[in-house]
C-alpha cells in the first residue's frame, strides 16, 4: 500500500525560507555598511543612509513577525489534514477487507478481529494499551505481517505506508491501527460459526501517539482537526474513528439460521 505525498507543505517551507533569507541579507548588508563607516568620517549623507538601513531592518522584522506565524499554521494544518486523509484510507481498506469476508461467507470467528464483547457504542471500548507483534508493511516480503487475526482488542497494529527505512527499520510505522468487533448471542445462530451482524471498530492513530498508549481516555473521541500550529490532539486521540455495522445478507444459510433462532427447522 503506497500513499501519495502530494500537497506537502514544501511551498510554505520555501516561502518561510525566502523570508528568512531576505531578512538575513538585509541585516548582513547593514552590518557591512556599519563596518565600512567605522573609523571614517561620517558625513550627513552617510548618516541618512545608515538610518534608512536601520528603518529597513525594522520594517522587515515587523513584516516577518506578521507573515511567519500564518505560514507555520498553514503548513501544520495542511500536514495534519494530509495525515487524516491517509488514516481514513487505512481504515477504509480494513473495512473493505472485512466486508469482502462477510459477503463471501468466510467470516468465521477465526478470520475476524478480536471480540470486544456485546457493546453498542464503540467509543466505550478502551484505547490501545500496547503494540501488536504483527505489522502491516509496504514490503509484503517482511516477516510478521498482519493477516487480520491474532491481535488483541487493546493492541495497536503498526502501519507503514511509504516503505522508507528509518534507523534500520524497513517497516517504520507512520500510523497505528486498532480493530475489534462486537459479539452478541443474538447475532449468531445456535450452532453457527458466523455472525449475522456485528459492529466493527476501526481506529487509526498517528505514530506520534505511540508514547501515550496506555494512558488515553475512555470514551475514545477522534482528534479535533482544527487549524493548528503544532500536532493538535493527535498525541492522545485517533485521527479516524469508524464503527460500521456488518450484516451478512443475501445468503441462503442466513435465512436458515434465522429460522433456527426462532425454534423452527429450516424450510
Coordinates of N, CA, C and O in Angstrom, one line a residue, residues 89-190:
X89 N -7.9 6.4 4.7 CA -7.7 5.3 3.6 C -7.3 4.0 4.3 O -7.7 2.9 3.9
X90 N -6.5 4.1 5.3 CA -6.1 2.8 6.0 C -7.3 2.2 6.7 O -7.5 1.0 6.5
X91 N -8.1 3.0 7.3 CA -9.3 2.5 8.0 C -10.3 1.9 6.9 O -10.9 0.8 7.1
X92 N -10.5 2.6 5.8 CA -11.4 2.1 4.8 C -10.9 0.8 4.1 O -11.7 -0.1 3.8
X93 N -9.6 0.6 4.0 CA -9.0 -0.6 3.4 C -9.4 -1.8 4.4 O -9.7 -2.9 3.9
X94 N -9.3 -1.6 5.7 CA -9.6 -2.6 6.6 C -11.1 -3.0 6.6 O -11.4 -4.2 6.6
X95 N -11.9 -2.0 6.5 CA -13.3 -2.2 6.4 C -13.7 -3.0 5.1 O -14.5 -3.9 5.2
X96 N -13.1 -2.6 4.0 CA -13.3 -3.3 2.8 C -12.9 -4.7 2.8 O -13.6 -5.6 2.3
X97 N -11.8 -5.0 3.5 CA -11.3 -6.4 3.6 C -12.3 -7.2 4.4 O -12.6 -8.4 4.0
X98 N -12.8 -6.7 5.5 CA -13.8 -7.5 6.3 C -15.1 -7.6 5.6 O -15.8 -8.6 5.7
X99 N -15.5 -6.6 4.9 CA -16.8 -6.6 4.1 C -16.7 -7.7 3.1 O -17.7 -8.4 2.8
X100 N -15.5 -7.9 2.5 CA -15.3 -9.0 1.5 C -15.5 -10.3 2.1 O -16.0 -11.3 1.5
X101 N -14.9 -10.5 3.4 CA -15.1 -11.8 4.1 C -16.6 -12.1 4.4 O -17.0 -13.2 4.2
X102 N -17.3 -11.0 4.8 CA -18.7 -11.2 5.1 C -19.5 -11.6 3.9 O -20.4 -12.5 3.9
X103 N -19.2 -10.8 2.8 CA -20.0 -11.0 1.6 C -19.8 -12.5 1.0 O -20.7 -13.0 0.4
X104 N -18.6 -13.0 1.2 CA -18.3 -14.4 0.7 C -18.6 -15.5 1.7 O -18.4 -16.6 1.5
X105 N -19.1 -15.1 2.9 CA -19.4 -16.1 3.9 C -18.2 -16.7 4.6 O -18.3 -17.8 5.2
X106 N -17.1 -16.0 4.5 CA -15.9 -16.6 5.1 C -15.5 -15.9 6.5 O -14.4 -15.9 6.9
X107 N -16.5 -15.3 7.1 CA -16.3 -14.5 8.3 C -16.5 -15.3 9.6 O -17.2 -15.0 10.5
X108 N -15.8 -16.5 9.6 CA -15.7 -17.2 10.9 C -15.0 -16.4 11.9 O -14.2 -15.5 11.6
X109 N -15.2 -16.8 13.2 CA -14.5 -16.0 14.3 C -13.0 -16.0 14.1 O -12.4 -15.0 14.5
X110 N -12.5 -17.1 13.6 CA -11.0 -17.1 13.4 C -10.5 -16.2 12.3 O -9.3 -15.9 12.3
X111 N -11.4 -15.7 11.5 CA -10.9 -14.8 10.4 C -11.2 -13.3 10.7 O -10.8 -12.5 9.9
X112 N -11.9 -13.1 11.8 CA -12.3 -11.7 12.2 C -11.4 -11.1 13.3 O -10.8 -11.9 14.0
X113 N -11.5 -9.8 13.4 CA -10.8 -9.2 14.5 C -11.3 -9.7 15.9 O -12.3 -10.3 16.0
X114 N -10.5 -9.4 16.9 CA -10.9 -9.9 18.3 C -12.2 -9.3 18.8 O -12.6 -8.2 18.4
X115 N -12.8 -10.1 19.6 CA -14.1 -9.6 20.2 C -13.9 -8.7 21.3 O -13.1 -8.9 22.2
X116 N -14.7 -7.6 21.3 CA -14.7 -6.7 22.5 C -16.0 -6.8 23.3 O -16.3 -5.9 24.0
X117 N -16.7 -7.9 23.1 CA -18.0 -8.1 23.8 C -19.2 -7.5 23.1 O -19.1 -7.1 22.0
X118 N -20.3 -7.5 23.9 CA -21.6 -7.1 23.3 C -21.8 -5.6 23.5 O -22.7 -5.1 24.2
X119 N -20.9 -4.7 22.9 CA -21.1 -3.3 23.0 C -22.0 -2.8 22.0 O -22.2 -3.4 20.9
X120 N -22.6 -1.6 22.3 CA -23.4 -0.9 21.3 C -22.8 0.4 20.9 O -23.2 1.0 19.9
X121 N -22.0 0.9 21.7 CA -21.3 2.2 21.5 C -19.8 1.9 21.4 O -19.2 1.7 22.5
X122 N -19.2 2.0 20.2 CA -17.8 1.6 20.1 C -16.9 2.5 20.8 O -15.7 2.1 21.2
X123 N -17.3 3.8 21.1 CA -16.4 4.7 21.8 C -16.1 4.2 23.2 O -15.1 4.7 23.8
X124 N -16.9 3.3 23.8 CA -16.7 2.8 25.2 C -15.7 1.7 25.2 O -15.3 1.3 26.3
X125 N -15.3 1.2 24.1 CA -14.2 0.2 24.0 C -12.9 1.0 24.2 O -12.6 2.0 23.6
X126 N -12.0 0.5 25.2 CA -10.8 1.2 25.5 C -9.8 1.4 24.4 O -9.8 0.7 23.4
X127 N -9.0 2.5 24.5 CA -8.0 2.7 23.5 C -6.8 1.8 23.7 O -6.8 1.0 24.6
X128 N -5.8 1.8 22.8 CA -4.7 0.8 22.8 C -3.9 1.0 24.1 O -3.7 2.1 24.6
X129 N -3.4 -0.1 24.6 CA -2.5 -0.1 25.8 C -1.1 -0.6 25.4 O -0.2 -0.5 26.2
X130 N -1.0 -1.1 24.2 CA 0.3 -1.6 23.7 C 0.3 -1.8 22.2 O -0.7 -1.5 21.5
X131 N 1.4 -2.3 21.7 CA 1.6 -2.5 20.3 C 1.6 -4.0 20.0 O 2.2 -4.8 20.7
X132 N 0.9 -4.4 18.9 CA 0.8 -5.8 18.5 C 2.2 -6.3 18.0 O 3.0 -5.5 17.6
X133 N 2.3 -7.6 18.0 CA 3.5 -8.2 17.5 C 3.5 -8.4 16.0 O 4.5 -8.9 15.4
X134 N 2.5 -8.0 15.3 CA 2.4 -8.1 13.8 C 2.3 -6.6 13.3 O 2.1 -5.7 14.1
X135 N 2.6 -6.5 12.0 CA 2.6 -5.2 11.4 C 2.1 -5.2 10.0 O 2.0 -6.3 9.4
X136 N 1.8 -4.1 9.4 CA 1.4 -4.0 8.0 C 2.4 -3.1 7.3 O 2.4 -1.9 7.5
X137 N 3.1 -3.7 6.4 CA 4.2 -3.0 5.7 C 4.0 -2.9 4.2 O 3.3 -3.8 3.6
X138 N 4.6 -1.9 3.6 CA 4.6 -1.8 2.1 C 5.3 -3.0 1.5 O 4.8 -3.6 0.5
X139 N 6.4 -3.3 2.1 CA 7.2 -4.5 1.6 C 6.5 -5.8 2.2 O 6.7 -6.1 3.4
X140 N 5.7 -6.4 1.4 CA 5.0 -7.6 1.9 C 5.8 -8.8 2.2 O 5.4 -9.8 2.7
X141 N 7.1 -8.7 1.8 CA 8.0 -9.8 2.0 C 8.6 -9.9 3.4 O 9.3 -10.9 3.7
X142 N 8.4 -8.9 4.2 CA 8.9 -8.8 5.5 C 8.1 -9.8 6.4 O 6.9 -10.0 6.2
X143 N 8.7 -10.2 7.5 CA 8.1 -11.1 8.4 C 7.1 -10.4 9.3 O 7.0 -9.2 9.4
X144 N 6.2 -11.2 10.0 CA 5.2 -10.7 11.0 C 4.2 -9.8 10.4 O 3.9 -8.8 11.0
X145 N 3.7 -10.1 9.2 CA 2.8 -9.3 8.5 C 1.4 -9.5 9.1 O 1.0 -10.7 9.5
X146 N 0.6 -8.5 9.2 CA -0.8 -8.6 9.7 C -1.7 -9.3 8.7 O -1.7 -8.9 7.5
X147 N -2.4 -10.3 9.2 CA -3.3 -11.1 8.3 C -4.7 -10.9 8.6 O -5.6 -11.6 8.0
X148 N -5.0 -10.1 9.6 CA -6.4 -9.9 10.0 C -6.8 -10.6 11.4 O -7.9 -10.4 11.9
X149 N -5.9 -11.4 11.9 CA -6.2 -12.1 13.2 C -5.0 -12.0 14.1 O -3.9 -11.6 13.7
X150 N -5.1 -12.6 15.3 CA -4.0 -12.7 16.2 C -3.7 -11.4 16.9 O -2.5 -11.3 17.4
X151 N -4.6 -10.4 16.9 CA -4.3 -9.1 17.6 C -5.4 -8.9 18.6 O -6.6 -9.0 18.3
X152 N -4.9 -8.6 19.8 CA -5.9 -8.3 20.9 C -6.6 -7.0 20.7 O -6.2 -6.1 19.9
X153 N -7.7 -6.9 21.4 CA -8.6 -5.7 21.3 C -7.8 -4.4 21.6 O -8.0 -3.4 20.9
X154 N -7.0 -4.4 22.6 CA -6.3 -3.2 23.1 C -4.9 -3.1 22.5 O -4.1 -2.4 23.0
X155 N -4.6 -3.8 21.4 CA -3.3 -3.8 20.8 C -3.4 -2.9 19.5 O -4.4 -3.1 18.7
X156 N -2.4 -2.1 19.2 CA -2.4 -1.3 18.0 C -1.4 -1.9 17.0 O -0.3 -2.3 17.4
X157 N -1.8 -2.0 15.8 CA -1.0 -2.6 14.7 C -0.2 -1.5 14.0 O -0.7 -0.5 13.5
X158 N 1.1 -1.6 14.0 CA 2.0 -0.6 13.2 C 1.7 -0.7 11.7 O 1.6 -1.8 11.1
X159 N 1.5 0.5 11.1 CA 1.2 0.6 9.7 C 2.2 1.4 9.0 O 2.5 2.6 9.3
X160 N 2.9 0.8 8.0 CA 3.9 1.5 7.2 C 3.3 1.8 5.8 O 2.8 0.9 5.2
X161 N 3.4 3.1 5.4 CA 2.7 3.4 4.1 C 3.7 3.9 3.1 O 3.3 4.1 1.9
X162 N 5.0 4.1 3.4 CA 5.9 4.6 2.4 C 7.1 3.7 2.1 O 7.8 3.9 1.1
X163 N 7.3 2.7 3.0 CA 8.4 1.8 2.7 C 9.8 2.4 3.0 O 10.8 1.7 2.6
X164 N 9.9 3.5 3.6 CA 11.2 4.2 3.8 C 11.8 3.6 5.1 O 11.2 3.4 6.1
X165 N 13.1 3.2 5.0 CA 13.8 2.6 6.1 C 14.2 3.8 7.1 O 14.8 4.7 6.6
X166 N 13.9 3.6 8.3 CA 14.2 4.6 9.3 C 15.0 3.9 10.5 O 14.5 3.0 11.1
X167 N 16.2 4.4 10.7 CA 17.0 3.8 11.8 C 17.2 2.3 11.6 O 17.1 1.5 12.6
X168 N 17.3 1.8 10.4 CA 17.5 0.4 10.1 C 16.2 -0.4 10.0 O 16.2 -1.6 9.7
X169 N 15.1 0.2 10.3 CA 13.8 -0.5 10.2 C 13.1 -0.3 8.9 O 12.7 0.9 8.5
X170 N 13.0 -1.3 8.0 CA 12.4 -1.2 6.7 C 10.9 -1.1 6.8 O 10.2 -0.9 5.7
X171 N 10.3 -1.2 8.0 CA 8.8 -1.1 8.1 C 8.5 -0.1 9.3 O 7.7 -0.4 10.2
X172 N 9.1 1.1 9.2 CA 8.9 2.1 10.2 C 7.5 2.6 10.1 O 7.1 3.1 9.0
X173 N 6.7 2.6 11.2 CA 5.3 2.9 11.1 C 5.0 4.4 11.0 O 5.7 5.2 11.8
X174 N 4.1 4.9 10.2 CA 3.6 6.2 10.3 C 2.3 6.3 11.0 O 1.9 7.4 11.4
X175 N 1.6 5.2 11.2 CA 0.3 5.1 11.8 C 0.2 3.8 12.6 O 1.0 2.9 12.5
X176 N -0.8 3.8 13.5 CA -1.1 2.6 14.3 C -2.6 2.4 14.1 O -3.4 3.3 14.2
X177 N -3.1 1.1 13.9 CA -4.5 0.8 13.8 C -5.0 -0.1 14.9 O -4.4 -1.1 15.1
X178 N -6.1 0.2 15.4 CA -6.8 -0.6 16.4 C -8.1 -1.1 15.8 O -8.9 -0.3 15.2
X179 N -8.3 -2.4 15.8 CA -9.5 -3.0 15.2 C -10.1 -4.1 16.1 O -9.4 -4.9 16.7
X180 N -11.5 -4.1 16.2 CA -12.2 -5.0 17.0 C -13.6 -5.2 16.5 O -14.0 -4.5 15.6
X181 N -14.4 -6.1 17.1 CA -15.8 -6.3 16.7 C -16.6 -6.6 18.0 O -16.1 -7.0 19.0
X182 N -17.9 -6.4 17.8 CA -18.9 -6.7 18.8 C -19.3 -8.2 18.7 O -19.3 -8.7 17.6
X183 N -19.7 -8.8 19.8 CA -20.2 -10.2 19.8 C -21.4 -10.2 20.7 O -21.2 -10.0 21.9
X184 N -22.5 -10.6 20.2 CA -23.7 -10.7 21.0 C -24.4 -12.1 20.7 O -24.4 -12.5 19.6
X185 N -24.9 -12.7 21.7 CA -25.6 -14.0 21.5 C -26.7 -14.0 20.4 O -26.9 -15.0 19.7
X186 N -27.3 -12.8 20.3 CA -28.4 -12.7 19.3 C -27.9 -12.6 17.9 O -28.7 -12.6 16.9
X187 N -26.6 -12.3 17.8 CA -26.0 -12.1 16.4 C -25.6 -13.4 15.7 O -25.3 -13.4 14.5
X188 N -25.5 -14.5 16.5 CA -25.0 -15.7 15.9 C -26.1 -16.8 16.1 O -26.6 -17.0 17.2
X189 N -26.4 -17.5 15.1 CA -27.4 -18.6 15.2 C -26.9 -19.7 16.0 O -25.7 -20.0 16.1
X190 N -27.7 -20.5 16.7 CA -27.3 -21.6 17.5 C -26.5 -22.6 16.7 O -27.0 -23.0 15.6

